[in-house]
Short mmCIF file of C-alpha atoms and ligand atoms in Angstrom, two decimals:
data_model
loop_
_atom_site.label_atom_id
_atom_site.label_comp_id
_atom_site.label_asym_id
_atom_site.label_seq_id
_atom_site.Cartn_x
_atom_site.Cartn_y
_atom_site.Cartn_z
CA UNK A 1 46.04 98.41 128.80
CA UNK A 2 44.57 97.96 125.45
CA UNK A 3 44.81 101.62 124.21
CA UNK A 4 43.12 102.25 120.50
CA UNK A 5 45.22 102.53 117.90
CA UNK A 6 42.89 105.11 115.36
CA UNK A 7 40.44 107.13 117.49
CA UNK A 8 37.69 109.21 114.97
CA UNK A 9 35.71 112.36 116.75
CA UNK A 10 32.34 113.42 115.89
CA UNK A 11 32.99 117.15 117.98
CA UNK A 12 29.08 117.64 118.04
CA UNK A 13 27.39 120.32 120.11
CA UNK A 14 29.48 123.94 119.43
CA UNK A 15 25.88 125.56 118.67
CA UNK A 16 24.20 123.78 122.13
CA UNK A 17 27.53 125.30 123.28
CA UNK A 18 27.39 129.08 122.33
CA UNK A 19 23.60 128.92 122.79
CA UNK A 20 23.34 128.02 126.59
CA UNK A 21 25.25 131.05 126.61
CA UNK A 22 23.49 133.29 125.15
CA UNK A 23 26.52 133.64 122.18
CA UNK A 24 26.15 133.19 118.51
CA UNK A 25 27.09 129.92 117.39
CA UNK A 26 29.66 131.03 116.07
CA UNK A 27 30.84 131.42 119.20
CA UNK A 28 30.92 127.76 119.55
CA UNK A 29 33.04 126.68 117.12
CA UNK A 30 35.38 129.28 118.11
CA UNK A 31 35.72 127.97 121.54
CA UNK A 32 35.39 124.14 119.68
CA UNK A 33 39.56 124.85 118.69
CA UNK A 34 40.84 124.70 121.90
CA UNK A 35 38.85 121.61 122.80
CA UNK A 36 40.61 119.98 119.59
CA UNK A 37 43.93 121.65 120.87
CA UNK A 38 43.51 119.67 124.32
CA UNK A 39 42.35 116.23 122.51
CA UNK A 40 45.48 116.73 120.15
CA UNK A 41 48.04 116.84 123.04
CA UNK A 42 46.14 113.92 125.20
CA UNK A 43 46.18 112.31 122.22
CA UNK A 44 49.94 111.98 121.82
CA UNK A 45 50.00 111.84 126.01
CA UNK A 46 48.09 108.52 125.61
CA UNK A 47 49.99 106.65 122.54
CA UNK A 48 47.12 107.71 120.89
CA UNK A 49 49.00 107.16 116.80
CA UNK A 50 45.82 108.18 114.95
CA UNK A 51 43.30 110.76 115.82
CA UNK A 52 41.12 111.58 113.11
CA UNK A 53 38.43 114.74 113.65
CA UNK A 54 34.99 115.51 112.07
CA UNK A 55 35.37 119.01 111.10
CA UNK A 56 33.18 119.55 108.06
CA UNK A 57 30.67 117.03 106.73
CA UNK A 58 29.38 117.18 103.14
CA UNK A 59 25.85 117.78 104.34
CA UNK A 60 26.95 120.61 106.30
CA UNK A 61 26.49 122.96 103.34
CA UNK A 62 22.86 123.21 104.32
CA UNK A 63 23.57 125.26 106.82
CA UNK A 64 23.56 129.68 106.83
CA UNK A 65 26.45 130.73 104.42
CA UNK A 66 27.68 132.95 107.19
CA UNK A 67 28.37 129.65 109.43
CA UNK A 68 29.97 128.08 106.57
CA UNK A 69 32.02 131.09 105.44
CA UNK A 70 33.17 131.60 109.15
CA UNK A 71 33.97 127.77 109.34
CA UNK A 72 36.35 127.62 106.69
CA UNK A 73 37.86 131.22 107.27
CA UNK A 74 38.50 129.46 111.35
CA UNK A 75 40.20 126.50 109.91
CA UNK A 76 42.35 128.69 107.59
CA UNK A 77 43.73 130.99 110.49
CA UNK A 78 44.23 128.65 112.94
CA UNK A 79 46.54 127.04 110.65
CA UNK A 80 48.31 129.70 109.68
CA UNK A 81 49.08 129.79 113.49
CA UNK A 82 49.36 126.50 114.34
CA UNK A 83 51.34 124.80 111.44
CA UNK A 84 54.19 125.43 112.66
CA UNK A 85 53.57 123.90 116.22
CA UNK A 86 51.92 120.85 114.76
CA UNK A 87 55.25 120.57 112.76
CA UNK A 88 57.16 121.15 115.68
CA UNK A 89 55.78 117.87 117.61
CA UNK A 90 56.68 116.15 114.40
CA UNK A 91 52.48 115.29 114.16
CA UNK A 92 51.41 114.39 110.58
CA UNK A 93 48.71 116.59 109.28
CA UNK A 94 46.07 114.83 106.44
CA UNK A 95 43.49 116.50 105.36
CA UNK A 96 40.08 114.20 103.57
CA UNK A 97 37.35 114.80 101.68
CA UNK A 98 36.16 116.63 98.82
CA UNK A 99 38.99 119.16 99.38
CA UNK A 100 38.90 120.18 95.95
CA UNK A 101 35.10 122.24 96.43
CA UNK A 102 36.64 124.58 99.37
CA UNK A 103 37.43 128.35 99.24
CA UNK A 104 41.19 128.55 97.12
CA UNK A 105 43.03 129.82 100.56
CA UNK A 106 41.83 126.92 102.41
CA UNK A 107 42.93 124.14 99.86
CA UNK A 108 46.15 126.34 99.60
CA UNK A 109 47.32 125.82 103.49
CA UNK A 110 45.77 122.73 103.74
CA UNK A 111 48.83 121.28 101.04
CA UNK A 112 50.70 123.77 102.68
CA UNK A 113 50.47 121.92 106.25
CA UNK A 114 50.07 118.56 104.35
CA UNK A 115 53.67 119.16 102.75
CA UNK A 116 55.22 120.53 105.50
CA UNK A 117 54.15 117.52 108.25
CA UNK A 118 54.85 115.14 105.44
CA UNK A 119 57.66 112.87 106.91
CA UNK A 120 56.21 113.26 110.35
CA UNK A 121 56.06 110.19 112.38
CA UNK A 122 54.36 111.01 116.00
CA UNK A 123 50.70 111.33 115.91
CA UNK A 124 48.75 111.27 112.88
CA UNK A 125 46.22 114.03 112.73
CA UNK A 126 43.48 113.88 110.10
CA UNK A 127 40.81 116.49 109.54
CA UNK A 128 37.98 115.53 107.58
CA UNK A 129 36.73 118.54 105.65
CA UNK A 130 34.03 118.39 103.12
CA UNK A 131 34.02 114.33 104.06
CA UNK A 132 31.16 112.68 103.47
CA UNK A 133 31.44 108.28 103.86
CA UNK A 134 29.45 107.50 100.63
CA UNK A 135 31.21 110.19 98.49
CA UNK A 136 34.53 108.81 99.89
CA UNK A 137 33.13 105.12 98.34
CA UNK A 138 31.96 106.64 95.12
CA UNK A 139 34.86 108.79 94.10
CA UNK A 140 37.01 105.83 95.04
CA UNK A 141 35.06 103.57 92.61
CA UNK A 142 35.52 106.74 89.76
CA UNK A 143 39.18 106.50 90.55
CA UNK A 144 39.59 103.17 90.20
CA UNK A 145 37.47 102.45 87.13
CA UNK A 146 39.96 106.05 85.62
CA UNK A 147 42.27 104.01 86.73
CA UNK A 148 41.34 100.81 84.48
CA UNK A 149 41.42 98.40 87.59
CA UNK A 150 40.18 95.29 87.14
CA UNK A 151 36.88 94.58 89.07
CA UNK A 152 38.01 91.17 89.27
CA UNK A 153 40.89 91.94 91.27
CA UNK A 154 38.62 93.81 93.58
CA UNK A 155 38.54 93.13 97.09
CA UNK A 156 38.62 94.96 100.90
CA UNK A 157 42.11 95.17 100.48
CA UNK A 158 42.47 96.51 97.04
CA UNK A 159 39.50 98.92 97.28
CA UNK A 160 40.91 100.41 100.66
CA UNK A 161 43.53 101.42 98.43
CA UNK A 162 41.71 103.79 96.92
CA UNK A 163 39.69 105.79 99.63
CA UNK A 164 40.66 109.42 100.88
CA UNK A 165 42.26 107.49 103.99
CA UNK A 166 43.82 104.91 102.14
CA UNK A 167 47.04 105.30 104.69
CA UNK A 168 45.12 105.29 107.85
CA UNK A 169 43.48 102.30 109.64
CA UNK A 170 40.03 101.11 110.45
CA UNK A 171 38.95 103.00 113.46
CA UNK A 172 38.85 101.32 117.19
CA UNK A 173 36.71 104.19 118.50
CA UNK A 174 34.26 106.09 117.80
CA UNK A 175 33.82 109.23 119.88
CA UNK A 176 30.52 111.66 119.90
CA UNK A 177 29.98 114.61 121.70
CA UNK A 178 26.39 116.26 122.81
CA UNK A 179 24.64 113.28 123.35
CA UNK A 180 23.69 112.20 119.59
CA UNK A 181 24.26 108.58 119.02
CA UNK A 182 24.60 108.81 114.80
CA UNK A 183 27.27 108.59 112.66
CA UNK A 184 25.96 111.30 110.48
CA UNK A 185 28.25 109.74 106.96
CA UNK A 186 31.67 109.88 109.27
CA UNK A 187 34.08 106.57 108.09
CA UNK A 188 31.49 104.27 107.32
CA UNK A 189 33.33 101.88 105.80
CA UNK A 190 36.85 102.21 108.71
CA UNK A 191 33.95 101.74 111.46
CA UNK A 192 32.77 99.03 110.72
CA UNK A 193 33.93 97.21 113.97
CA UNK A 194 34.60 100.34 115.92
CA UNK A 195 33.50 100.67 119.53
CA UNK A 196 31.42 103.66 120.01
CA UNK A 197 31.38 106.15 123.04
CA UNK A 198 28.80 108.71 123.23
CA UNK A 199 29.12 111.26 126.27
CA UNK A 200 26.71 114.45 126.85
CA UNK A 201 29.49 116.83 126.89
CA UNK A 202 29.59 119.63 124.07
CA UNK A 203 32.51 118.94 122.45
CA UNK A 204 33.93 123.01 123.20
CA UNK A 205 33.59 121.65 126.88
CA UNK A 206 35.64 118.20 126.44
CA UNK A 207 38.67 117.77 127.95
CA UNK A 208 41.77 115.71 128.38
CA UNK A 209 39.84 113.84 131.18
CA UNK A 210 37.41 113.08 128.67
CA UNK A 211 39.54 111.63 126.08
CA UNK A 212 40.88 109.85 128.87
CA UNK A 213 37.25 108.23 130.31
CA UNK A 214 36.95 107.20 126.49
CA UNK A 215 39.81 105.16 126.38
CA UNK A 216 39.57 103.92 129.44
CA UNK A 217 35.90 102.56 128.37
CA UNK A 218 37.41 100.77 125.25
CA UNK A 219 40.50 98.97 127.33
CA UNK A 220 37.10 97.32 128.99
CA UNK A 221 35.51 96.15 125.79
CA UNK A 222 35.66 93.02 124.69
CA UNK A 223 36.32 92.79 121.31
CA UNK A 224 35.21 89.65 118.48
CA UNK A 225 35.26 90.60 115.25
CA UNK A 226 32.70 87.84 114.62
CA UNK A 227 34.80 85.14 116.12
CA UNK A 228 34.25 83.60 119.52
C1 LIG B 301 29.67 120.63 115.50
O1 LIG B 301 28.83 121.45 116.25
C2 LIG B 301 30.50 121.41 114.51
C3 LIG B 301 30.15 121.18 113.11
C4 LIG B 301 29.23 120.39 112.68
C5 LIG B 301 30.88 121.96 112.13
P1 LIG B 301 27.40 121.88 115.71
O2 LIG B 301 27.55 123.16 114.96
O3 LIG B 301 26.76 120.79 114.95
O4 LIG B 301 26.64 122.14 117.07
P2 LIG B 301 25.13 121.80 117.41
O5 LIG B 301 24.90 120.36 117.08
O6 LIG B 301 24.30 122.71 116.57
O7 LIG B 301 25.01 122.07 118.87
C1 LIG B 302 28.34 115.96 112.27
O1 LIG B 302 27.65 116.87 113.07
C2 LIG B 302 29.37 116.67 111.44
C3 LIG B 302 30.51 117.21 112.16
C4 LIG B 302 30.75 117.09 113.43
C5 LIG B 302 31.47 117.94 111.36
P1 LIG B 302 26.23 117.47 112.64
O2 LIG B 302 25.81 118.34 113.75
O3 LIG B 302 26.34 118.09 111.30
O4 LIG B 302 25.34 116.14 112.52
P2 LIG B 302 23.77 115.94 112.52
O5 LIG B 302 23.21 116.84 111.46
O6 LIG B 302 23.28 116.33 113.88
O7 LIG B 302 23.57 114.49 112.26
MG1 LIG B 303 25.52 119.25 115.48
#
């Protein structure tokens, strides 16, 4: 079976979650970790090698500072806690985005976890945090013209090279929770011939069954790439 090689979340719907019942949304996201602990372990249970999660999009600063304070403070505890465990299953932790803009502790065991996983070689677990698809393209164009680099010498290849996720493939699939059907600035330019999969579950709901039903969808696709 055909199983995707980089699979990128969109873990939509932790609000809907918390609010059919009755919680604050906060409530939601809370709830949200275990769903990314379960996708995490299916993950590597599927020969998943890339799973790359949606965790903090550059647009999200519009929302309550209270949400965004309690997002960041959630990320930072659970890993604390989980670092170690990650470590333990010898999963590579990456981290993209505008990292630099987020609260000091945050950036600080984000390279924490970052160093520690370095020479990992199961999964490969990316959060995107502060990630936004055209500020990944434009601060990769300010690195690269820092960097003196020949425009003439540009091309997919070359400019890949300088992207937050230069390491990491394009995507095969494209997975949305809660029923939107957007990309909302996630990977624009790794998606471009991604398969998408949108399912109504709220992503603190979603299960290994679910990551599962996913990639069983894609092994049906049939891929081109423009060709024939
Ligand atoms: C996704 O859930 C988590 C983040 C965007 C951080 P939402 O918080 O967007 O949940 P809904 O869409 O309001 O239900
Ligand atoms: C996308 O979800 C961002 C993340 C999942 C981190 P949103 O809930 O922010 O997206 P929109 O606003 O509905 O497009
Ligand atoms: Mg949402």
């Amino acid at each position: 079976m055909m199983v995707p090689v980089h699979i990128a979340i969109i873990m939509d719907g932790n609000g809907r979650w918390a609010q059919k019942k009755g919680l604050p949304r906060v409530a939601g996201h809370r709830e949200g970790i275990s769903a990314v602990r379960r996708v995490v372990r299916a993950s590597v249970d599927n020969n998943v090698k890339y799973l790359t999660l949606y965790s903090f999009s550059t647009e999200n600063w519009k929302r309550p500072r209270q949400e965004i304070e309690f997002l960041f403070s959630l990320m930072e505890s659970t890993l604390v806690v989980e670092m170690k465990t990650l470590h333990a299953e010898n999963i590579r932790v990456r981290f993209i985005g505008r990292i630099g803009q987020l609260p000091e502790k945050l950036q600080k065991i984000i390279g924490d976890t970052e160093k520690l996983t370095f020479k990992n070689t199961g999964l490969n677990l990316t959060f995107a945090v502060n990630y936004g698809g055209r500020q990944e393209i434009i601060d990769a164009i300010k690195v690269l013209s820092k960097m003196k680099f020949s425009v003439r010498d540009l091309d997919e290849a070359s400019f890949g090279r300088f992207l937050y996720s230069s390491d990491l493939p394009d995507v095969d699939l494209v997975i949305r929770t809660a029923g939107e059907q957007r990309l909302s600035n996630f990977l624009i330019w790794q998606s471009i011939y991604a398969e998408f999969y949108f399912t109504q579950v709220l992503w603190p709901d979603f299960s290994e069954d679910d990551l599962k039903r996913a990639i069983d969808d894609f092994a049906r696709r049939k891929r081109k790439f423009g060709g024939l």
